[in-house]
Amino acid sequence: MKKLAAMLLAMTILLSGTAGCNSFTGKSGETSGGTESGAAQTKSVSFYLENEIPTLDQFAASDNIAFNVLNNISEGLYRLDTNNVPQPALAEKCDVSEDKLSYTFTLRDGLKFSNGDPITSKTFKETWLKQMKADTKNNYAFIMTDYIVNGMEYSEKKMDADKVGLETPDDKTLVVKLKAPTPYFLSLTAFVPYYAVDMDFYKNKGADYALNKDNLVYSGPYMLSQYDAAAGATLVKNPNYWDKDSVKVDTVTIKIIKEQSTALNLYKAGQLSRVKLSATDVPSYKDDKEFTTHSIYRTNFIQFNTTAEGTKNVNIRKALSMAIDNNTLMSTILNNGSEAANGVVPKGMSSGIAGKTFGSLQGTLTSFNAEKAKEYWEKGVKELGGTIPQITLVLDDDTENKDVGTYLQSQFKSVLGIDVTLDSKTKEARRALMKSGKYQMGLNAWGADYDDPMTYLQIWTENTNSFRGNFKDTDAANDYANLIKAAHSEKDTEKRADFLLRAEKSLIVDNAVVAPLYYMGSAYLVKSNVKNLVEPNSGILELKYASVE
């Protein structure tokens, strides 16, 4: 989840997506199940994230760690239900024109932020205009400018705001004009960058916005009562939320736990009701009645920097890609429901063609081939003047990434005879390094923002060049950016799918910009008293529907 680059939505960018129920220090009689003896009953759950929360500024957030929080303290026009289907949220309905180019949203009566400020159609228009600005920190301008009439021109300062395809005839009506039919547009409105922001409050706080719980206001089911980016947060029900009576859990604690073994110990002690299992723990618990697995639309991959020493050579990149035995990675390191990937787009994702998944059309793009890897390596070294490049892999410092990094290190040694250095950092430090372009290759991930291949493939065309490997396609006949542009404007579904299939092949096979590793799956232990902790295909946890028995 750019991530759902909208569900999708959504993960780089690594998330735990884990959740649970915790005993809280509070009123007597409170238990790990969340019930309190006496007249009142307090329902409580807790879940954990494997890295610190980078920001809660919606205009700066770009990863699933932040989205896991923002999705539950904020809301958009629509919200995903337990079956990943967008349902009316702050909007009570939407009328779509016959040509599928005009969406008219009608907002609910009496909508308010947690501070009492009204939520109107103008709230959404002003929020979206801010998101579309080219200098918005989260680099998610494209999630609107690619679709909304004159959005790109406004972002590039070539057109005024009043020419953008957003109309507010009254406080309850928002009319959105699209460039081309977009069958997943309602799903986009259920993605964090489309959520409502109190822009008067935002402007008033300035640089202090979202730095603490008092510098935020909330439109979603919950609001913050405690917040520490490195330690976690506590959420409580938002009394101004339009659907507050449907929110069954009163208090949510979010913990930051980087070591899976620590989380498992807390689960065993009754302090968590849901815990993600490491691959080494799966055999011990797979027959337990509390064991379950879950998969999401999230692909983990190696991002190569195409301008760095060593990895600027395409044959070096192809050699490193082909030296990876994904199937052994699954069986020995990630036996948790994850699946070996041969592309960045998950196999089960919609192609836009009825009855056909994207994976069924694409087939196998890449696979482990030790001999071919050696040939590419020798060719690449020769092209570099005979000097064997020293390669470093940067990665996050959580358990899963360190395990995967160690496996890759052994693969490169075994197949290519090279010693790859592992540079383990906090998530934010790793992201900052990659954004600066001072890396050769990094472990990265992307979770779907919505159910369409575009949510993956367009991110290598956006203003994130260093983070995405400074990729520029030099093939005039199959230029990557032009293929994506053509897919955006193509109305014929089969032709559109062909453009996207060609683009993915260019990214992985022809240019070796990324080396796909695995489609994410997770194994969990879940206490039976916690129900409906929904984790849609985006991997962004949905707490609104949770309950405690």
PDB file of N, CA and C in Angstrom, residues 305-354:
ATOM      1  N   ASN A 305      19.418   0.493  -7.412  1.00  0.00           N
ATOM      2  CA  ASN A 305      19.701   1.871  -7.818  1.00  0.00           C
ATOM      3  C   ASN A 305      20.431   1.806  -9.157  1.00  0.00           C
ATOM      4  N   THR A 306      19.780   2.216 -10.211  1.00  0.00           N
ATOM      5  CA  THR A 306      20.328   2.054 -11.565  1.00  0.00           C
ATOM      6  C   THR A 306      21.414   3.068 -11.900  1.00  0.00           C
ATOM      7  N   THR A 307      21.739   3.957 -10.946  1.00  0.00           N
ATOM      8  CA  THR A 307      22.815   4.925 -11.183  1.00  0.00           C
ATOM      9  C   THR A 307      23.979   4.765 -10.208  1.00  0.00           C
ATOM     10  N   ALA A 308      23.911   3.782  -9.305  1.00  0.00           N
ATOM     11  CA  ALA A 308      24.970   3.585  -8.309  1.00  0.00           C
ATOM     12  C   ALA A 308      26.094   2.724  -8.876  1.00  0.00           C
ATOM     13  N   GLU A 309      27.281   2.850  -8.283  1.00  0.00           N
ATOM     14  CA  GLU A 309      28.407   2.029  -8.706  1.00  0.00           C
ATOM     15  C   GLU A 309      28.039   0.545  -8.592  1.00  0.00           C
ATOM     16  N   GLY A 310      28.375  -0.199  -9.593  1.00  0.00           N
ATOM     17  CA  GLY A 310      28.054  -1.627  -9.611  1.00  0.00           C
ATOM     18  C   GLY A 310      26.670  -1.892 -10.156  1.00  0.00           C
ATOM     19  N   THR A 311      25.641  -1.434  -9.459  1.00  0.00           N
ATOM     20  CA  THR A 311      24.274  -1.729  -9.878  1.00  0.00           C
ATOM     21  C   THR A 311      23.798  -0.844 -11.022  1.00  0.00           C
ATOM     22  N   LYS A 312      24.616   0.097 -11.468  1.00  0.00           N
ATOM     23  CA  LYS A 312      24.252   0.860 -12.665  1.00  0.00           C
ATOM     24  C   LYS A 312      24.362  -0.001 -13.918  1.00  0.00           C
ATOM     25  N   ASN A 313      25.042  -1.128 -13.794  1.00  0.00           N
ATOM     26  CA  ASN A 313      25.188  -2.043 -14.922  1.00  0.00           C
ATOM     27  C   ASN A 313      24.016  -3.030 -14.941  1.00  0.00           C
ATOM     28  N   VAL A 314      23.289  -3.072 -16.054  1.00  0.00           N
ATOM     29  CA  VAL A 314      22.088  -3.900 -16.130  1.00  0.00           C
ATOM     30  C   VAL A 314      22.412  -5.384 -15.997  1.00  0.00           C
ATOM     31  N   ASN A 315      23.575  -5.821 -16.471  1.00  0.00           N
ATOM     32  CA  ASN A 315      23.915  -7.240 -16.363  1.00  0.00           C
ATOM     33  C   ASN A 315      24.245  -7.632 -14.928  1.00  0.00           C
ATOM     34  N   ILE A 316      24.823  -6.727 -14.164  1.00  0.00           N
ATOM     35  CA  ILE A 316      25.041  -6.975 -12.735  1.00  0.00           C
ATOM     36  C   ILE A 316      23.687  -7.128 -12.042  1.00  0.00           C
ATOM     37  N   ARG A 317      22.746  -6.264 -12.388  1.00  0.00           N
ATOM     38  CA  ARG A 317      21.411  -6.349 -11.780  1.00  0.00           C
ATOM     39  C   ARG A 317      20.719  -7.654 -12.169  1.00  0.00           C
ATOM     40  N   LYS A 318      20.830  -8.049 -13.418  1.00  0.00           N
ATOM     41  CA  LYS A 318      20.212  -9.311 -13.860  1.00  0.00           C
ATOM     42  C   LYS A 318      20.847 -10.498 -13.146  1.00  0.00           C
ATOM     43  N   ALA A 319      22.166 -10.457 -12.944  1.00  0.00           N
ATOM     44  CA  ALA A 319      22.849 -11.545 -12.245  1.00  0.00           C
ATOM     45  C   ALA A 319      22.360 -11.672 -10.816  1.00  0.00           C
ATOM     46  N   LEU A 320      22.264 -10.551 -10.109  1.00  0.00           N
ATOM     47  CA  LEU A 320      21.793 -10.581  -8.722  1.00  0.00           C
ATOM     48  C   LEU A 320      20.353 -11.077  -8.653  1.00  0.00           C
ATOM     49  N   SER A 321      19.523 -10.682  -9.609  1.00  0.00           N
ATOM     50  CA  SER A 321      18.120 -11.118  -9.633  1.00  0.00           C
ATOM     51  C   SER A 321      18.006 -12.621  -9.830  1.00  0.00           C
ATOM     52  N   MET A 322      18.761 -13.152 -10.783  1.00  0.00           N
ATOM     53  CA  MET A 322      18.647 -14.576 -11.116  1.00  0.00           C
ATOM     54  C   MET A 322      19.324 -15.483 -10.099  1.00  0.00           C
ATOM     55  N   ALA A 323      20.142 -14.897  -9.213  1.00  0.00           N
ATOM     56  CA  ALA A 323      20.847 -15.703  -8.201  1.00  0.00           C
ATOM     57  C   ALA A 323      19.967 -16.037  -7.006  1.00  0.00           C
ATOM     58  N   ILE A 324      18.745 -15.541  -6.992  1.00  0.00           N
ATOM     59  CA  ILE A 324      17.863 -15.712  -5.831  1.00  0.00           C
ATOM     60  C   ILE A 324      16.906 -16.874  -6.053  1.00  0.00           C
ATOM     61  N   ASP A 325      16.973 -17.859  -5.191  1.00  0.00           N
ATOM     62  CA  ASP A 325      16.052 -19.008  -5.227  1.00  0.00           C
ATOM     63  C   ASP A 325      14.864 -18.687  -4.323  1.00  0.00           C
ATOM     64  N   ASN A 326      13.817 -18.110  -4.907  1.00  0.00           N
ATOM     65  CA  ASN A 326      12.640 -17.690  -4.133  1.00  0.00           C
ATOM     66  C   ASN A 326      11.935 -18.860  -3.455  1.00  0.00           C
ATOM     67  N   ASN A 327      11.874 -19.986  -4.117  1.00  0.00           N
ATOM     68  CA  ASN A 327      11.159 -21.126  -3.549  1.00  0.00           C
ATOM     69  C   ASN A 327      11.823 -21.630  -2.277  1.00  0.00           C
ATOM     70  N   THR A 328      13.153 -21.659  -2.268  1.00  0.00           N
ATOM     71  CA  THR A 328      13.855 -22.050  -1.052  1.00  0.00           C
ATOM     72  C   THR A 328      13.682 -21.003   0.035  1.00  0.00           C
ATOM     73  N   LEU A 329      13.632 -19.738  -0.358  1.00  0.00           N
ATOM     74  CA  LEU A 329      13.352 -18.670   0.600  1.00  0.00           C
ATOM     75  C   LEU A 329      12.022 -18.921   1.302  1.00  0.00           C
ATOM     76  N   MET A 330      11.022 -19.378   0.543  1.00  0.00           N
ATOM     77  CA  MET A 330       9.704 -19.641   1.132  1.00  0.00           C
ATOM     78  C   MET A 330       9.758 -20.833   2.089  1.00  0.00           C
ATOM     79  N   SER A 331      10.393 -21.891   1.673  1.00  0.00           N
ATOM     80  CA  SER A 331      10.347 -23.127   2.457  1.00  0.00           C
ATOM     81  C   SER A 331      11.235 -23.094   3.698  1.00  0.00           C
ATOM     82  N   THR A 332      12.296 -22.295   3.656  1.00  0.00           N
ATOM     83  CA  THR A 332      13.232 -22.293   4.780  1.00  0.00           C
ATOM     84  C   THR A 332      13.123 -21.060   5.673  1.00  0.00           C
ATOM     85  N   ILE A 333      12.685 -19.946   5.118  1.00  0.00           N
ATOM     86  CA  ILE A 333      12.651 -18.691   5.883  1.00  0.00           C
ATOM     87  C   ILE A 333      11.230 -18.191   6.108  1.00  0.00           C
ATOM     88  N   LEU A 334      10.366 -18.313   5.096  1.00  0.00           N
ATOM     89  CA  LEU A 334       9.042 -17.683   5.161  1.00  0.00           C
ATOM     90  C   LEU A 334       7.931 -18.704   4.944  1.00  0.00           C
ATOM     91  N   ASN A 335       7.903 -19.738   5.760  1.00  0.00           N
ATOM     92  CA  ASN A 335       6.857 -20.763   5.626  1.00  0.00           C
ATOM     93  C   ASN A 335       5.593 -20.324   6.364  1.00  0.00           C
ATOM     94  N   ASN A 336       5.125 -19.112   6.043  1.00  0.00           N
ATOM     95  CA  ASN A 336       4.016 -18.503   6.774  1.00  0.00           C
ATOM     96  C   ASN A 336       2.838 -18.162   5.875  1.00  0.00           C
ATOM     97  N   GLY A 337       2.807 -18.740   4.689  1.00  0.00           N
ATOM     98  CA  GLY A 337       1.742 -18.412   3.757  1.00  0.00           C
ATOM     99  C   GLY A 337       2.184 -17.449   2.675  1.00  0.00           C
ATOM    100  N   SER A 338       3.403 -16.918   2.782  1.00  0.00           N
ATOM    101  CA  SER A 338       3.943 -16.094   1.704  1.00  0.00           C
ATOM    102  C   SER A 338       4.205 -16.969   0.490  1.00  0.00           C
ATOM    103  N   GLU A 339       4.289 -16.341  -0.681  1.00  0.00           N
ATOM    104  CA  GLU A 339       4.463 -17.093  -1.923  1.00  0.00           C
ATOM    105  C   GLU A 339       5.560 -16.461  -2.761  1.00  0.00           C
ATOM    106  N   ALA A 340       6.401 -17.291  -3.379  1.00  0.00           N
ATOM    107  CA  ALA A 340       7.471 -16.778  -4.226  1.00  0.00           C
ATOM    108  C   ALA A 340       6.893 -15.900  -5.327  1.00  0.00           C
ATOM    109  N   ALA A 341       7.504 -14.732  -5.535  1.00  0.00           N
ATOM    110  CA  ALA A 341       7.007 -13.776  -6.520  1.00  0.00           C
ATOM    111  C   ALA A 341       7.851 -13.823  -7.779  1.00  0.00           C
ATOM    112  N   ASN A 342       7.190 -13.690  -8.924  1.00  0.00           N
ATOM    113  CA  ASN A 342       7.937 -13.529 -10.171  1.00  0.00           C
ATOM    114  C   ASN A 342       7.585 -12.225 -10.869  1.00  0.00           C
ATOM    115  N   GLY A 343       6.892 -11.339 -10.154  1.00  0.00           N
ATOM    116  CA  GLY A 343       6.556 -10.014 -10.656  1.00  0.00           C
ATOM    117  C   GLY A 343       6.249  -9.113  -9.485  1.00  0.00           C
ATOM    118  N   VAL A 344       6.033  -7.842  -9.737  1.00  0.00           N
ATOM    119  CA  VAL A 344       5.658  -6.949  -8.643  1.00  0.00           C
ATOM    120  C   VAL A 344       4.142  -6.937  -8.435  1.00  0.00           C
ATOM    121  N   VAL A 345       3.376  -7.238  -9.468  1.00  0.00           N
ATOM    122  CA  VAL A 345       1.920  -7.271  -9.352  1.00  0.00           C
ATOM    123  C   VAL A 345       1.488  -8.641  -8.832  1.00  0.00           C
ATOM    124  N   PRO A 346       0.759  -8.708  -7.715  1.00  0.00           N
ATOM    125  CA  PRO A 346       0.297 -10.004  -7.208  1.00  0.00           C
ATOM    126  C   PRO A 346      -0.513 -10.761  -8.254  1.00  0.00           C
ATOM    127  N   LYS A 347      -0.337 -12.066  -8.288  1.00  0.00           N
ATOM    128  CA  LYS A 347      -0.948 -12.886  -9.333  1.00  0.00           C
ATOM    129  C   LYS A 347      -2.466 -12.798  -9.355  1.00  0.00           C
ATOM    130  N   GLY A 348      -3.083 -12.658  -8.173  1.00  0.00           N
ATOM    131  CA  GLY A 348      -4.532 -12.670  -8.115  1.00  0.00           C
ATOM    132  C   GLY A 348      -5.191 -11.337  -8.368  1.00  0.00           C
ATOM    133  N   MET A 349      -4.400 -10.300  -8.606  1.00  0.00           N
ATOM    134  CA  MET A 349      -4.963  -8.963  -8.816  1.00  0.00           C
ATOM    135  C   MET A 349      -5.720  -8.907 -10.135  1.00  0.00           C
ATOM    136  N   SER A 350      -6.768  -8.088 -10.149  1.00  0.00           N
ATOM    137  CA  SER A 350      -7.601  -7.956 -11.340  1.00  0.00           C
ATOM    138  C   SER A 350      -6.806  -7.397 -12.508  1.00  0.00           C
ATOM    139  N   SER A 351      -7.079  -7.917 -13.693  1.00  0.00           N
ATOM    140  CA  SER A 351      -6.456  -7.394 -14.918  1.00  0.00           C
ATOM    141  C   SER A 351      -7.341  -6.355 -15.586  1.00  0.00           C
ATOM    142  N   GLY A 352      -8.582  -6.246 -15.108  1.00  0.00           N
ATOM    143  CA  GLY A 352      -9.553  -5.387 -15.759  1.00  0.00           C
ATOM    144  C   GLY A 352     -10.375  -6.132 -16.798  1.00  0.00           C
ATOM    145  N   ILE A 353      -9.922  -7.333 -17.136  1.00  0.00           N
ATOM    146  CA  ILE A 353     -10.655  -8.187 -18.087  1.00  0.00           C
ATOM    147  C   ILE A 353     -11.439  -9.217 -17.294  1.00  0.00           C
ATOM    148  N   ALA A 354     -12.710  -9.303 -17.524  1.00  0.00           N
ATOM    149  CA  ALA A 354     -13.576 -10.186 -16.751  1.00  0.00           C
ATOM    150  C   ALA A 354     -13.076 -11.626 -16.763  1.00  0.00           C
TER     151      ALA A 354
END
